[in-house]
């Protein structure tokens, strides 16, 4: 049985003459935890944003559960699903951003309730009950009515993770979830992600936390200059890197 959840074929992304992604081929399996590492500007975040079409690729093909949602049609590369299907796709592939992207004018409860009311069409009571369970999961039930502005960075990121979970996604895309946090707050966010890793949700994590990537990932992808240069299980990739650029990268940061 084919276990592939996301399939990326010959994906390219250009901004005018700047080539940000170059011929990316990658399959992600159901329940797999994939960490993407590499230097700044290597295309890691752009790849994540292309997967759920927050960025439209220049060319290539994207599949989710065998649905071809981006590809070629009438000699043009385009999004191949309508707005309603795109919203469903994005609710199946939710994203956690490095800058949280919470609504500062809403309290914690309303931030997490919003997508449940708008996209899942739940009642207010159902949404709020789910929100309480999610806040318990991330250790912040006591912040239910709190204003976003009153929270620490680590708390905001845990709220953002709870909000991503509220849509019951098949995949969560994490775009450097700890890079905007003070060092003492990093641990609490990483612990929440580690707990998620036990729940059979597919996780794709762009991260610069090498110890975390090694501990949590089933597979690690190394990117540089818009290309995938190496991928392997963590133990092999860190202990026995084949690519010269990866060797230099690991030597510089470890």
CSV table of C-alpha atoms in Angstrom, one decimal:
chain,number,residue,atom,x,y,z
A,1,UNK,CA,0.0,0.0,0.0
A,2,UNK,CA,1.3,3.4,-1.0
A,3,UNK,CA,2.0,5.3,2.2
A,4,UNK,CA,3.0,8.6,0.4
A,5,UNK,CA,1.1,11.6,1.7
A,6,UNK,CA,2.9,14.5,0.0
A,7,UNK,CA,4.7,14.1,-3.3
A,8,UNK,CA,6.8,17.0,-4.7
A,9,UNK,CA,8.2,16.6,-8.3
A,10,UNK,CA,10.6,18.9,-10.1
A,11,UNK,CA,9.5,21.9,-8.1
A,12,UNK,CA,11.0,25.3,-9.0
A,13,UNK,CA,10.4,28.7,-7.5
A,14,UNK,CA,11.8,31.9,-9.0
A,15,UNK,CA,11.4,35.5,-8.0
A,16,UNK,CA,12.1,37.3,-11.3
A,17,UNK,CA,15.7,36.1,-12.1
A,18,UNK,CA,16.4,34.9,-8.6
A,19,UNK,CA,16.1,31.0,-8.4
A,20,UNK,CA,15.0,30.1,-4.9
A,21,UNK,CA,14.1,26.4,-5.4
A,22,UNK,CA,15.7,24.3,-8.0
A,23,UNK,CA,14.3,20.9,-9.1
A,24,UNK,CA,13.0,19.7,-5.7
A,25,UNK,CA,11.9,16.0,-5.6
A,26,UNK,CA,10.6,14.8,-2.3
A,27,UNK,CA,8.1,12.3,-1.0
A,28,UNK,CA,6.8,12.5,2.6
A,29,UNK,CA,5.1,9.5,4.1
A,30,UNK,CA,2.1,9.4,6.4
A,31,UNK,CA,3.1,9.9,10.0
A,32,UNK,CA,6.7,10.7,9.0
A,33,UNK,CA,8.7,13.4,10.8
A,34,UNK,CA,11.0,15.2,8.4
A,35,UNK,CA,13.4,17.9,9.6
A,36,UNK,CA,14.8,20.4,7.0
A,37,UNK,CA,18.1,21.9,7.8
A,38,UNK,CA,20.5,24.2,6.0
A,39,UNK,CA,22.0,27.7,6.0
A,40,UNK,CA,19.9,30.9,5.9
A,41,UNK,CA,18.6,31.7,2.4
A,42,UNK,CA,18.8,28.0,1.2
A,43,UNK,CA,15.1,27.9,0.3
A,44,UNK,CA,13.8,25.9,3.3
A,45,UNK,CA,11.0,28.2,4.3
A,46,UNK,CA,10.0,28.8,0.7
A,47,UNK,CA,9.7,25.1,0.2
A,48,UNK,CA,7.3,24.9,3.2
A,49,UNK,CA,5.2,27.8,1.8
A,50,UNK,CA,5.0,26.2,-1.6
A,51,UNK,CA,3.8,22.9,-0.2
A,52,UNK,CA,0.6,24.5,1.1
A,53,UNK,CA,0.5,27.2,-1.7
A,54,UNK,CA,1.1,30.2,0.5
A,55,UNK,CA,3.7,30.7,-2.3
A,56,UNK,CA,2.8,29.7,-5.8
A,57,UNK,CA,5.6,27.6,-7.4
A,58,UNK,CA,7.0,28.6,-10.8
A,59,UNK,CA,6.9,25.0,-12.1
A,60,UNK,CA,6.7,21.4,-11.0
A,61,UNK,CA,4.0,19.2,-9.5
A,62,UNK,CA,2.5,18.9,-6.0
A,63,UNK,CA,0.4,16.0,-4.8
A,64,UNK,CA,-1.5,15.4,-1.6
A,65,UNK,CA,-2.9,11.9,-1.1
A,66,UNK,CA,-2.6,11.5,-4.9
A,67,UNK,CA,-4.5,14.7,-5.6
A,68,UNK,CA,-2.5,16.8,-8.1
A,69,UNK,CA,-3.2,20.3,-6.7
A,70,UNK,CA,-0.4,22.1,-8.6
A,71,UNK,CA,0.9,21.3,-12.0
A,72,UNK,CA,0.7,21.8,-15.7
A,73,UNK,CA,-2.6,22.4,-17.5
A,74,UNK,CA,-2.8,23.8,-21.1
A,75,UNK,CA,0.9,24.3,-21.1
A,76,UNK,CA,0.8,26.5,-18.0
A,77,UNK,CA,1.7,25.8,-14.4
A,78,UNK,CA,-1.1,26.6,-12.1
A,79,UNK,CA,-3.1,25.7,-9.0
A,80,UNK,CA,-5.4,22.9,-10.1
A,81,UNK,CA,-8.1,23.1,-7.4
A,82,UNK,CA,-10.7,25.7,-6.7
A,83,UNK,CA,-10.8,28.1,-3.7
A,84,UNK,CA,-13.0,25.8,-1.6
A,85,UNK,CA,-10.7,22.8,-2.2
A,86,UNK,CA,-7.6,25.0,-1.5
A,87,UNK,CA,-9.1,25.9,1.9
A,88,UNK,CA,-9.6,22.2,2.7
A,89,UNK,CA,-6.1,21.5,1.6
A,90,UNK,CA,-4.6,24.2,3.9
A,91,UNK,CA,-6.7,22.9,6.8
A,92,UNK,CA,-5.2,19.5,6.2
A,93,UNK,CA,-1.7,21.1,6.1
A,94,UNK,CA,-1.6,23.8,8.7
A,95,UNK,CA,1.4,26.0,9.4
A,96,UNK,CA,3.2,27.2,12.5
A,97,UNK,CA,5.2,30.4,11.7
A,98,UNK,CA,8.3,31.6,13.4
A,99,UNK,CA,6.6,34.9,14.2
A,100,UNK,CA,3.4,33.2,15.6
A,101,UNK,CA,0.9,35.1,13.3
A,102,UNK,CA,-1.7,35.3,16.0
A,103,UNK,CA,-4.4,37.9,16.1
A,104,UNK,CA,-3.3,40.4,18.7
A,105,UNK,CA,-6.8,42.0,18.9
A,106,UNK,CA,-8.4,38.6,20.0
A,107,UNK,CA,-7.8,36.7,23.2
A,108,UNK,CA,-6.4,33.1,23.3
A,109,UNK,CA,-9.8,31.4,23.1
A,110,UNK,CA,-10.9,33.4,20.1
A,111,UNK,CA,-7.6,32.9,18.3
A,112,UNK,CA,-8.1,29.1,18.5
A,113,UNK,CA,-11.8,29.1,18.0
A,114,UNK,CA,-11.8,31.2,14.8
A,115,UNK,CA,-10.8,28.6,12.2
A,116,UNK,CA,-13.0,26.0,13.9
A,117,UNK,CA,-16.0,28.3,13.5
A,118,UNK,CA,-15.1,29.6,10.0
A,119,UNK,CA,-13.7,26.4,8.3
A,120,UNK,CA,-15.0,23.5,10.3
A,121,UNK,CA,-18.4,25.2,10.9
A,122,UNK,CA,-18.5,24.0,14.5
A,123,UNK,CA,-20.8,25.6,17.1
A,124,UNK,CA,-19.2,28.0,19.6
A,125,UNK,CA,-19.7,25.5,22.3
A,126,UNK,CA,-18.0,22.7,20.3
A,127,UNK,CA,-15.1,24.9,19.3
A,128,UNK,CA,-14.6,26.2,22.9
A,129,UNK,CA,-14.6,22.6,24.2
A,130,UNK,CA,-11.9,21.6,21.7
A,131,UNK,CA,-9.9,24.8,22.4
A,132,UNK,CA,-9.8,23.9,26.1
A,133,UNK,CA,-8.6,20.4,25.3
A,134,UNK,CA,-5.9,21.8,23.0
A,135,UNK,CA,-4.8,24.4,25.6
A,136,UNK,CA,-4.5,21.6,28.2
A,137,UNK,CA,-2.3,19.6,25.7
A,138,UNK,CA,0.1,22.6,25.3
A,139,UNK,CA,0.0,23.4,29.0
A,140,UNK,CA,-1.8,26.7,28.8
A,141,UNK,CA,-5.4,26.1,29.9
A,142,UNK,CA,-5.1,28.8,32.5
A,143,UNK,CA,-4.5,31.4,29.6
A,144,UNK,CA,-7.9,30.7,27.9
A,145,UNK,CA,-9.2,34.3,28.3
A,146,UNK,CA,-5.8,36.0,28.3
A,147,UNK,CA,-4.9,38.7,25.8
A,148,UNK,CA,-2.2,37.7,23.3
A,149,UNK,CA,-0.1,40.8,24.2
A,150,UNK,CA,0.2,39.5,27.8
A,151,UNK,CA,1.9,36.3,26.8
A,152,UNK,CA,5.6,35.4,26.5
A,153,UNK,CA,7.0,34.4,23.2
A,154,UNK,CA,7.1,30.7,24.2
A,155,UNK,CA,3.4,30.9,25.2
A,156,UNK,CA,2.5,32.5,21.9
A,157,UNK,CA,4.2,29.8,20.0
A,158,UNK,CA,2.4,27.1,22.0
A,159,UNK,CA,-0.9,28.9,21.3
A,160,UNK,CA,0.0,28.9,17.6
A,161,UNK,CA,0.6,25.1,17.8
A,162,UNK,CA,-2.8,24.7,19.5
A,163,UNK,CA,-4.4,26.7,16.8
A,164,UNK,CA,-2.8,24.6,14.1
A,165,UNK,CA,-4.0,21.4,15.8
A,166,UNK,CA,-7.6,22.8,16.0
A,167,UNK,CA,-8.3,21.9,12.4
A,168,UNK,CA,-7.3,18.3,13.0
A,169,UNK,CA,-4.7,18.4,10.2
A,170,UNK,CA,-2.9,15.5,8.5
A,171,UNK,CA,0.3,17.5,8.3
A,172,UNK,CA,1.8,20.4,10.3
A,173,UNK,CA,4.4,22.6,8.7
A,174,UNK,CA,6.8,24.2,11.2
A,175,UNK,CA,8.8,27.2,9.9
A,176,UNK,CA,11.6,27.7,12.4
A,177,UNK,CA,9.3,27.5,15.3
A,178,UNK,CA,11.9,28.6,17.9
A,179,UNK,CA,14.0,31.1,16.0
A,180,UNK,CA,12.1,34.1,17.5
A,181,UNK,CA,12.3,32.9,21.1
A,182,UNK,CA,14.6,33.6,24.0
A,183,UNK,CA,16.8,30.6,24.7
A,184,UNK,CA,14.9,29.7,27.9
A,185,UNK,CA,11.6,29.5,26.0
A,186,UNK,CA,12.9,27.2,23.3
A,187,UNK,CA,12.7,24.1,25.5
A,188,UNK,CA,9.0,24.4,26.3
A,189,UNK,CA,8.1,24.7,22.6
A,190,UNK,CA,10.3,21.8,21.5
A,191,UNK,CA,8.7,19.7,24.2
A,192,UNK,CA,5.2,20.3,22.8
A,193,UNK,CA,6.5,19.3,19.3
A,194,UNK,CA,8.1,16.2,20.7
A,195,UNK,CA,4.8,15.2,22.3
A,196,UNK,CA,3.0,15.7,18.9
A,197,UNK,CA,5.6,13.4,17.3
A,198,UNK,CA,4.0,10.5,19.2
A,199,UNK,CA,0.5,11.2,17.7
A,200,UNK,CA,1.0,10.0,14.1
A,201,UNK,CA,0.6,13.5,12.6
A,202,UNK,CA,3.0,14.1,9.7
A,203,UNK,CA,5.4,16.9,10.8
A,204,UNK,CA,7.7,18.8,8.4
A,205,UNK,CA,10.0,21.0,10.5
A,206,UNK,CA,12.4,23.7,9.3
A,207,UNK,CA,14.8,24.1,12.2
A,208,UNK,CA,18.3,25.3,13.2
A,209,UNK,CA,18.1,23.2,16.4
A,210,UNK,CA,20.4,20.3,15.4
A,211,UNK,CA,20.0,18.3,18.6
A,212,UNK,CA,16.2,18.5,18.4
A,213,UNK,CA,16.3,17.5,14.7
A,214,UNK,CA,18.5,14.5,15.5
A,215,UNK,CA,16.3,13.4,18.3
A,216,UNK,CA,12.9,13.8,16.7
A,217,UNK,CA,13.2,13.3,13.0
A,218,UNK,CA,12.8,10.0,11.0
A,219,UNK,CA,14.6,11.7,8.2
A,220,UNK,CA,16.7,14.9,7.7
A,221,UNK,CA,16.9,16.9,4.5
A,222,UNK,CA,19.8,19.2,3.9
A,223,UNK,CA,19.2,22.1,1.6
A,224,UNK,CA,21.6,24.8,0.2
A,225,UNK,CA,21.1,27.3,-2.7
A,226,UNK,CA,17.6,26.0,-3.3
A,227,UNK,CA,18.5,22.4,-3.8
A,228,UNK,CA,18.3,19.2,-1.7
A,229,UNK,CA,21.9,18.1,-1.4
A,230,UNK,CA,21.5,15.2,1.0
A,231,UNK,CA,18.9,13.3,2.9
A,232,UNK,CA,19.2,10.5,5.4
A,233,UNK,CA,18.3,9.1,8.8
A,234,UNK,CA,19.6,11.5,11.5
A,235,UNK,CA,22.3,9.1,12.8
A,236,UNK,CA,23.8,8.6,9.4
A,237,UNK,CA,23.5,12.2,8.2
A,238,UNK,CA,25.3,13.7,11.3
A,239,UNK,CA,27.8,10.9,11.8
A,240,UNK,CA,28.7,10.2,8.1
A,241,UNK,CA,27.8,13.2,5.8
A,242,UNK,CA,28.6,12.5,2.2
A,243,UNK,CA,28.1,16.0,0.7
A,244,UNK,CA,31.0,18.4,1.1
A,245,UNK,CA,28.7,21.4,1.7
A,246,UNK,CA,26.9,19.5,4.4
A,247,UNK,CA,30.2,18.6,6.0
A,248,UNK,CA,31.2,22.2,6.1
A,249,UNK,CA,27.8,23.3,7.4
A,250,UNK,CA,28.0,20.7,10.3
A,251,UNK,CA,31.6,21.6,11.2
A,252,UNK,CA,30.6,25.3,11.4
A,253,UNK,CA,27.6,24.8,13.8
A,254,UNK,CA,28.4,21.7,15.8
